[in-house]
mmCIF file of C-alpha atoms and ligand atoms in Angstrom:
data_model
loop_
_atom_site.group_PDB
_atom_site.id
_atom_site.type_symbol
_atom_site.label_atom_id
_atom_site.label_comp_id
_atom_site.label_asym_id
_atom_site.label_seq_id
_atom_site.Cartn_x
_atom_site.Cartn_y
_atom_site.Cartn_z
ATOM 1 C CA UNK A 1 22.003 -40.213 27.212
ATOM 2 C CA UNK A 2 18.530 -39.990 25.710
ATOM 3 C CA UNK A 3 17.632 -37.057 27.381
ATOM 4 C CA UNK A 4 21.206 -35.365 25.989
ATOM 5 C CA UNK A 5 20.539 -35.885 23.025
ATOM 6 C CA UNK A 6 16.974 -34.901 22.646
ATOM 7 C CA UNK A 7 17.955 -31.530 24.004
ATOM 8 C CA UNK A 8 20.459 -31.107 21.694
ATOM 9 C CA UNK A 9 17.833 -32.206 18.867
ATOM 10 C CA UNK A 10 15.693 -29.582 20.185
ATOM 11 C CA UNK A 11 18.600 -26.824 20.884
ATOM 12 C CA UNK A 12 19.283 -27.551 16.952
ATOM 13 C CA UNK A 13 15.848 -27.775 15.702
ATOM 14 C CA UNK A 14 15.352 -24.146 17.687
ATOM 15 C CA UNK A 15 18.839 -22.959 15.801
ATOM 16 C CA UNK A 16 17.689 -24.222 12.287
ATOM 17 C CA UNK A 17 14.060 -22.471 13.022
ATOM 18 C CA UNK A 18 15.552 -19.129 13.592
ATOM 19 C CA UNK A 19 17.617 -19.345 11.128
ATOM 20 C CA UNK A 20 15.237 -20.805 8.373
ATOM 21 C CA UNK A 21 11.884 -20.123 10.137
ATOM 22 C CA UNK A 22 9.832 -22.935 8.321
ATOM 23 C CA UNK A 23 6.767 -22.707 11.452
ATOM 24 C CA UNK A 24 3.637 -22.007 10.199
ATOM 25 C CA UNK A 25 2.560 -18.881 12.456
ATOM 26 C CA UNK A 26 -0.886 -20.036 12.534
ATOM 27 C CA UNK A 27 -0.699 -23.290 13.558
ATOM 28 C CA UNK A 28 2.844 -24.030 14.375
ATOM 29 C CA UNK A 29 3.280 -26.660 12.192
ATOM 30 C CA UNK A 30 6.596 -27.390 10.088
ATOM 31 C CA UNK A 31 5.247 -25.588 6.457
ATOM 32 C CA UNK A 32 5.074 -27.832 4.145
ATOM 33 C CA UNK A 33 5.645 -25.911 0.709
ATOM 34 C CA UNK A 34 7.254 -23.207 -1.283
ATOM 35 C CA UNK A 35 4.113 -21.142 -2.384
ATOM 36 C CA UNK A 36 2.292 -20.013 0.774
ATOM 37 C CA UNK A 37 5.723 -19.781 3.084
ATOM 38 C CA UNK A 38 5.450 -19.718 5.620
ATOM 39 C CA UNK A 39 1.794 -20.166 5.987
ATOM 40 C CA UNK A 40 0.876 -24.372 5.472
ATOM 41 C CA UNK A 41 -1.072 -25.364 2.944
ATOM 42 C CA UNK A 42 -3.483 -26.743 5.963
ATOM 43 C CA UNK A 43 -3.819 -23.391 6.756
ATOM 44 C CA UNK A 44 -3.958 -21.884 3.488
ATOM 45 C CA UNK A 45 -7.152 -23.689 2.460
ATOM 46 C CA UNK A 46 -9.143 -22.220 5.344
ATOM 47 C CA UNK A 47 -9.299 -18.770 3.964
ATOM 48 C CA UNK A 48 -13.104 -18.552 3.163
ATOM 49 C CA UNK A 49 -14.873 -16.606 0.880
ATOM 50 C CA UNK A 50 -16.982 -14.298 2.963
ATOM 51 C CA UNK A 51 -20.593 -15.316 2.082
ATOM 52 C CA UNK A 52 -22.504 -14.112 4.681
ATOM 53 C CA UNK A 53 -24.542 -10.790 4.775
ATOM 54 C CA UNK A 54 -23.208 -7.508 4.167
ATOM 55 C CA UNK A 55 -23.934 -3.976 2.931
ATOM 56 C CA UNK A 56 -24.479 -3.816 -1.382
ATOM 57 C CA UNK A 57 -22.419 -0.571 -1.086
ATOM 58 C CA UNK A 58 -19.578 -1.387 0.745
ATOM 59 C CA UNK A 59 -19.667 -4.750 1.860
ATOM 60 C CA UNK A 60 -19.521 -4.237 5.940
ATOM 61 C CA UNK A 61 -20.844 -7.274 7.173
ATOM 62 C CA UNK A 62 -24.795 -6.500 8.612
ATOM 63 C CA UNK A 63 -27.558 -7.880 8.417
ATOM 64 C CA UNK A 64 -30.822 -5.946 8.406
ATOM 65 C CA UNK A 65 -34.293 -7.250 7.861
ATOM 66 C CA UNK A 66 -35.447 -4.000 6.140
ATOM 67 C CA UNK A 67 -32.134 -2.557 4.083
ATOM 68 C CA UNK A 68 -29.650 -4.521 2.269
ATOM 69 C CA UNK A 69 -27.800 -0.740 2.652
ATOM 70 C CA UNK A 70 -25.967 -0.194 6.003
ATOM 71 C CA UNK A 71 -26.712 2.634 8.360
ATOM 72 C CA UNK A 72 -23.482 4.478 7.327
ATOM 73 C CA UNK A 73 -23.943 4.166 3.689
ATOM 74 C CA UNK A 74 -27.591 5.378 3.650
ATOM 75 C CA UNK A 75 -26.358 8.557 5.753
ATOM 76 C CA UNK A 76 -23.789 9.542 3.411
ATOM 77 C CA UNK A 77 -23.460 7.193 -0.020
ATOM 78 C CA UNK A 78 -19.875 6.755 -1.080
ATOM 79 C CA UNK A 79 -18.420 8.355 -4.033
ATOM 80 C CA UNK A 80 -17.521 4.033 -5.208
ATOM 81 C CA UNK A 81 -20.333 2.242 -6.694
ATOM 82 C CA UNK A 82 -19.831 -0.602 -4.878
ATOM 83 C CA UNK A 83 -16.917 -3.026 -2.806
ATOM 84 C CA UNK A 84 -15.911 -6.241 -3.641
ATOM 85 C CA UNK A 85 -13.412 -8.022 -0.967
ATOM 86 C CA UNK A 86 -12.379 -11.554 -0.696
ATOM 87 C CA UNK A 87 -12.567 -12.069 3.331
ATOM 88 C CA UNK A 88 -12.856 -11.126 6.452
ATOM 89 C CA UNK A 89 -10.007 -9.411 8.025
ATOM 90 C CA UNK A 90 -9.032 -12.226 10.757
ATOM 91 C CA UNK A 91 -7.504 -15.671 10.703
ATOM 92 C CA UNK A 92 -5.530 -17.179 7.822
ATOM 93 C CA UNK A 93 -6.179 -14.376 5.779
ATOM 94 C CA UNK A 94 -4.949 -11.133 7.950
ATOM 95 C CA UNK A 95 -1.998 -13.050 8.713
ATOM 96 C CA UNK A 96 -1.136 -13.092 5.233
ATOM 97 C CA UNK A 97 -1.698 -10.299 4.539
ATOM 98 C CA UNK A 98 0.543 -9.025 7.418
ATOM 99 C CA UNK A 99 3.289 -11.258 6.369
ATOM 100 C CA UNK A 100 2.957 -9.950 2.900
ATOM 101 C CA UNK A 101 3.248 -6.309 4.264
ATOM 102 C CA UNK A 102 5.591 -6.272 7.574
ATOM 103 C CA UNK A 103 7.484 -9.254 6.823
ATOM 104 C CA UNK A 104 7.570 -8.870 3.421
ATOM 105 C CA UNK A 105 7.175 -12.215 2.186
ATOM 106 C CA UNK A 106 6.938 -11.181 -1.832
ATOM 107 C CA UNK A 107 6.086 -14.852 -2.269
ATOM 108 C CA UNK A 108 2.528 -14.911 -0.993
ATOM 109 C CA UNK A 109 1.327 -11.878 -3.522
ATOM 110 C CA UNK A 110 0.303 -14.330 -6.332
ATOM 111 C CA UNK A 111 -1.803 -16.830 -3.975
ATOM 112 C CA UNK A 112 -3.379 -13.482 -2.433
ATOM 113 C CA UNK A 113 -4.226 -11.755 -6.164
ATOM 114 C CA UNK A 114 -5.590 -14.801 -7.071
ATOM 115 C CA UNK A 115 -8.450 -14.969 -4.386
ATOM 116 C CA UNK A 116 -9.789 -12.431 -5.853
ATOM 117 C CA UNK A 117 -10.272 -14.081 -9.224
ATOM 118 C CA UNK A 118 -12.644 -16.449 -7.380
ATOM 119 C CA UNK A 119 -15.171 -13.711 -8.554
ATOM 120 C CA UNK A 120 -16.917 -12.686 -11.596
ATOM 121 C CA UNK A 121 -15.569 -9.204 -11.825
ATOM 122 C CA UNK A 122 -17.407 -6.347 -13.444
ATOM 123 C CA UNK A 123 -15.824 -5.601 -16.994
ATOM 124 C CA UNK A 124 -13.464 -2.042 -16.108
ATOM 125 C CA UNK A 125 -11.279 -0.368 -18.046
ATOM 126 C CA UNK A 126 -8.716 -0.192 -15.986
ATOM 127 C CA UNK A 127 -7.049 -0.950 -12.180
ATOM 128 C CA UNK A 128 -5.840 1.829 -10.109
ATOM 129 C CA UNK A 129 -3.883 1.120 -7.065
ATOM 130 C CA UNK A 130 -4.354 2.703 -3.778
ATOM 131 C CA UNK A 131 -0.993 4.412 -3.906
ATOM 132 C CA UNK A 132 1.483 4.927 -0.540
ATOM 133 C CA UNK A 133 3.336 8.256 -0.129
ATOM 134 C CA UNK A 134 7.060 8.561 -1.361
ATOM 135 C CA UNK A 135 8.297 7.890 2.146
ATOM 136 C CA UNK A 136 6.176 4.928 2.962
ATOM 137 C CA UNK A 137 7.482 3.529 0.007
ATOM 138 C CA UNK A 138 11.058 3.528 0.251
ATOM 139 C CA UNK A 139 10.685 2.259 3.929
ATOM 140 C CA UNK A 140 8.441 -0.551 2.983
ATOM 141 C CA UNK A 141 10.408 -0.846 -0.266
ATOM 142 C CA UNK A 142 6.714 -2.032 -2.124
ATOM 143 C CA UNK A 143 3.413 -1.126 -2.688
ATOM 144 C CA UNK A 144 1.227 -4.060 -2.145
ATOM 145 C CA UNK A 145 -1.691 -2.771 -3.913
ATOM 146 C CA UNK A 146 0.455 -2.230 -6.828
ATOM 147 C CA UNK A 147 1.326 -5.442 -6.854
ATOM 148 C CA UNK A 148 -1.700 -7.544 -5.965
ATOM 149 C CA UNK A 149 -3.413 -5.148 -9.146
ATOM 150 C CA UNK A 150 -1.251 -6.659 -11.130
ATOM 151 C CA UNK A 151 -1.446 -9.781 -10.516
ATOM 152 C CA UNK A 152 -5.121 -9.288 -11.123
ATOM 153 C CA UNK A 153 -4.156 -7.056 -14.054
ATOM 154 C CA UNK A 154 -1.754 -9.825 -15.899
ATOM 155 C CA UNK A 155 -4.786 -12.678 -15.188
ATOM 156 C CA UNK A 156 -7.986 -10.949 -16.709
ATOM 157 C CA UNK A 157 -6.145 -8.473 -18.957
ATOM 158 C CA UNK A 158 -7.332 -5.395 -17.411
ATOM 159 C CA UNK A 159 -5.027 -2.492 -17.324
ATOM 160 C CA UNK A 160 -2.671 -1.483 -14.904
ATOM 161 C CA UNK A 161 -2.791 2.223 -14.348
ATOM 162 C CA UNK A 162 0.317 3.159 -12.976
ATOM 163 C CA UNK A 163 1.067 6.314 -11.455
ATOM 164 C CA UNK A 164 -2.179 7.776 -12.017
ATOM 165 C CA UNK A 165 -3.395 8.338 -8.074
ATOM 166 C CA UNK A 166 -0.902 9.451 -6.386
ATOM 167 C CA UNK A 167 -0.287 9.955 -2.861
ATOM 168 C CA UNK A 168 1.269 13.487 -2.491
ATOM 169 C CA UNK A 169 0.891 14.036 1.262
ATOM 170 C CA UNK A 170 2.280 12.047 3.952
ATOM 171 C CA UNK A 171 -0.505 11.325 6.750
ATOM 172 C CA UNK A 172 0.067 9.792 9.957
ATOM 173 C CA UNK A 173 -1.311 6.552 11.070
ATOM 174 C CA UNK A 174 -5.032 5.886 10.686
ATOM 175 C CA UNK A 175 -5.174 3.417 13.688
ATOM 176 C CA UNK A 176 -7.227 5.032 16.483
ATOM 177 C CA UNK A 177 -8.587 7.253 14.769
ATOM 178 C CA UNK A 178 -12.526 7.673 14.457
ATOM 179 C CA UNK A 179 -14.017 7.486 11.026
ATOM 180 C CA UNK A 180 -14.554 10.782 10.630
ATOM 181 C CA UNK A 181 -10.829 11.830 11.569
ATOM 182 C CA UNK A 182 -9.273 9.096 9.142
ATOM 183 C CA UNK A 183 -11.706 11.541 6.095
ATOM 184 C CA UNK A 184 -9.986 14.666 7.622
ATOM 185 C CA UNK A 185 -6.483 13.173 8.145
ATOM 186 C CA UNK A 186 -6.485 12.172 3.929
ATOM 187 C CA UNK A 187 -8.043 15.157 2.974
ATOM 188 C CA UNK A 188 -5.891 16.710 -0.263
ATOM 189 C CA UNK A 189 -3.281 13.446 0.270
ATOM 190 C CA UNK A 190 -3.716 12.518 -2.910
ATOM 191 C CA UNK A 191 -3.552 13.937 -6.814
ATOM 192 C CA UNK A 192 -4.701 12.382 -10.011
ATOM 193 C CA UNK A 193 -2.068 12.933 -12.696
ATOM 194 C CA UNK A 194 -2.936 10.635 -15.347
ATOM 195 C CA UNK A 195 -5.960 10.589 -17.762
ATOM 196 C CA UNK A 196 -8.806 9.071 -16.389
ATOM 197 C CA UNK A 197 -12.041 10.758 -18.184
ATOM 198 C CA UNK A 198 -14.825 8.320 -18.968
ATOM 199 C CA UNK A 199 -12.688 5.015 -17.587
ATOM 200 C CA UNK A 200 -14.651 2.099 -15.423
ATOM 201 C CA UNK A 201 -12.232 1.480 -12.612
ATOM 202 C CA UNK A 202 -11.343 -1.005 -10.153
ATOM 203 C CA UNK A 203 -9.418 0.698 -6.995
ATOM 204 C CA UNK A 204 -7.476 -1.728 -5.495
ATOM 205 C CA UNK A 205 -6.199 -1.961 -1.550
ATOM 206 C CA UNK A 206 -5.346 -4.815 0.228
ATOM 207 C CA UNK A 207 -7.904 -4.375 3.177
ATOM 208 C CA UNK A 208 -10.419 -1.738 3.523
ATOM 209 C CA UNK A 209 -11.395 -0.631 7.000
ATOM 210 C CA UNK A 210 -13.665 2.215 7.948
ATOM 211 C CA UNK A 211 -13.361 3.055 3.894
ATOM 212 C CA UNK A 212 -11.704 6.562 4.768
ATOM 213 C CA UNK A 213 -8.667 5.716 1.910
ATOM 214 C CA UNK A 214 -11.307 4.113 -0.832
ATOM 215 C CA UNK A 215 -13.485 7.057 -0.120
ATOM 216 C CA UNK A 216 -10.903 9.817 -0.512
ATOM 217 C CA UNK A 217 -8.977 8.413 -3.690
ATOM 218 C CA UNK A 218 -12.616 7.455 -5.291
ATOM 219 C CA UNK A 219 -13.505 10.853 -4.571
ATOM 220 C CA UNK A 220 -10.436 12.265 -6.982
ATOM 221 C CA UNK A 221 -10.555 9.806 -9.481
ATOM 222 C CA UNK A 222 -14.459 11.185 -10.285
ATOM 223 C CA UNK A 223 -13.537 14.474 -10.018
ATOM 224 C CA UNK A 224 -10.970 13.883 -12.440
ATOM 225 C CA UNK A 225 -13.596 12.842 -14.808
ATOM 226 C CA UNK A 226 -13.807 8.641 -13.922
ATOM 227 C CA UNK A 227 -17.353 7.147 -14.624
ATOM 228 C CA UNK A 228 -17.493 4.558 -11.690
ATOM 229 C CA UNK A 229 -15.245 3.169 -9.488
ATOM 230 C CA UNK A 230 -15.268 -0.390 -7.941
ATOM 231 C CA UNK A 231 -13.352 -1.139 -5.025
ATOM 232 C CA UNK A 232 -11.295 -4.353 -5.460
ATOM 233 C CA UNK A 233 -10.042 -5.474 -1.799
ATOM 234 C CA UNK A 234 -8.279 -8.743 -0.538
ATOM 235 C CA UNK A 235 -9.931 -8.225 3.456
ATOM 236 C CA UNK A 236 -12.808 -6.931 4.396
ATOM 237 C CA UNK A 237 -12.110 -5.268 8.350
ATOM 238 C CA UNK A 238 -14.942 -3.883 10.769
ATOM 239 C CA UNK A 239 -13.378 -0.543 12.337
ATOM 240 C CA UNK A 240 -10.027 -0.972 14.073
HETATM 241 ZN ZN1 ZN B 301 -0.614 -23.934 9.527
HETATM 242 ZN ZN1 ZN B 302 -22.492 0.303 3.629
#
């Protein structure tokens, strides 16, 4: 009798889970609030700051007894002046991300802008978000860059440059692609169209990789006349 009826506990506690999946996907614990669905709060407090070493340029994670500039950066300097990311890539923070993005869980944008007003930001003029093509964007259905910026936007009262990069060119995938390819594979993707002469700028993207999308939209927001650009990213990720 026991045993029945534990095993229909379980059959319904599977039903009710697929139904209102209320696991945390990191640690596979019931979640136990609203604002970080489905990721615990448990969980949620282990995204760190990333504190350790790292390049002044772009922020990839080295350390170097004789440059506090990474190999890459010294070779060919970036068009930004400098990146400023929350994490690394991995743990409680990539999943949330990735929920955020392919699961589209809306709810966790606020919590994620936020992190990044752990910082003393530079004073800007103004955030641009990395922008997705016209067809990523109606099959995602969101731009999460667009949105983290403005969370960060409605917080410090910076603002939110809408529709000023644009992505004009749809590019396949970056993933397996060297660093070098990802430059080639964005080259002439995207267009300033709005006003941008003499403006400070924050770029925004959710996690910056190799720094081939950064690089490229940095790269037209000077030559439309910007005065610096500041890369604003949640997760910090060594190539993939
Ligand atoms: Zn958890
Ligand atoms: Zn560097």
């Amino acid at each position: 009798m026991w045993n029945t009826l534990s095993y229909r506990n379980v059959l319904i506690s599977r039903f009710l889970n697929i139904l209102y999946p209320s696991k945390c996907p990191l640690c596979g614990n019931l979640t136990d609030g609203f604002i970080y669905s489905p990721i615990c709060s448990s969980c949620w407090s282990k995204i760190d700051i990333y504190k350790g070493p790292s390049c002044e340029i772009c922020n990839l994670p080295f350390s170097s007894e004789y440059s506090r500039v990474c190999g890459q950066c010294i070779k060919n300097p970036p068009p930004f002046s400098m990146v400023i990311s929350y994490g690394l890539y991995d743990g409680v923070l990539a999943e949330a991300i990735n929920q955020l993005k392919f699961y589209n869980v809306k709810r966790l944008l606020k919590p994620l802008g936020r992190l990044l007003l752990n910082f003393d930001l530079p004073e800007m003029d103004g955030l641009v978000p990395v922008p997705l093509s016209i067809r990523r964007l109606r099959e995602r259905g969101f731009n999460q860059s667009l949105l983290i910026a403005r969370v960060i936007s409605k917080n410090i009262r910076i603002p939110l440059l809408m529709d000023t990069l644009l992505k004009v060119r749809e590019t396949p995938p970056q993933t397996g692609l060297s660093a070098k390819e990802r430059l080639l594979n964005l080259k002439n993707a995207f267009v300033v169209k709005g006003n941008v002469e003499g403006l400070r700028l924050f770029l925004v993207d959710d996690v910056m990789t190799t720094g081939a999308t950064v690089t490229e939209c940095s790269k037209q927001l000077l030559k439309a006349g910007a005065k610096e650009v500041v890369v604003l990213t949640l997760a910090r990720a060594s190539m993939m």
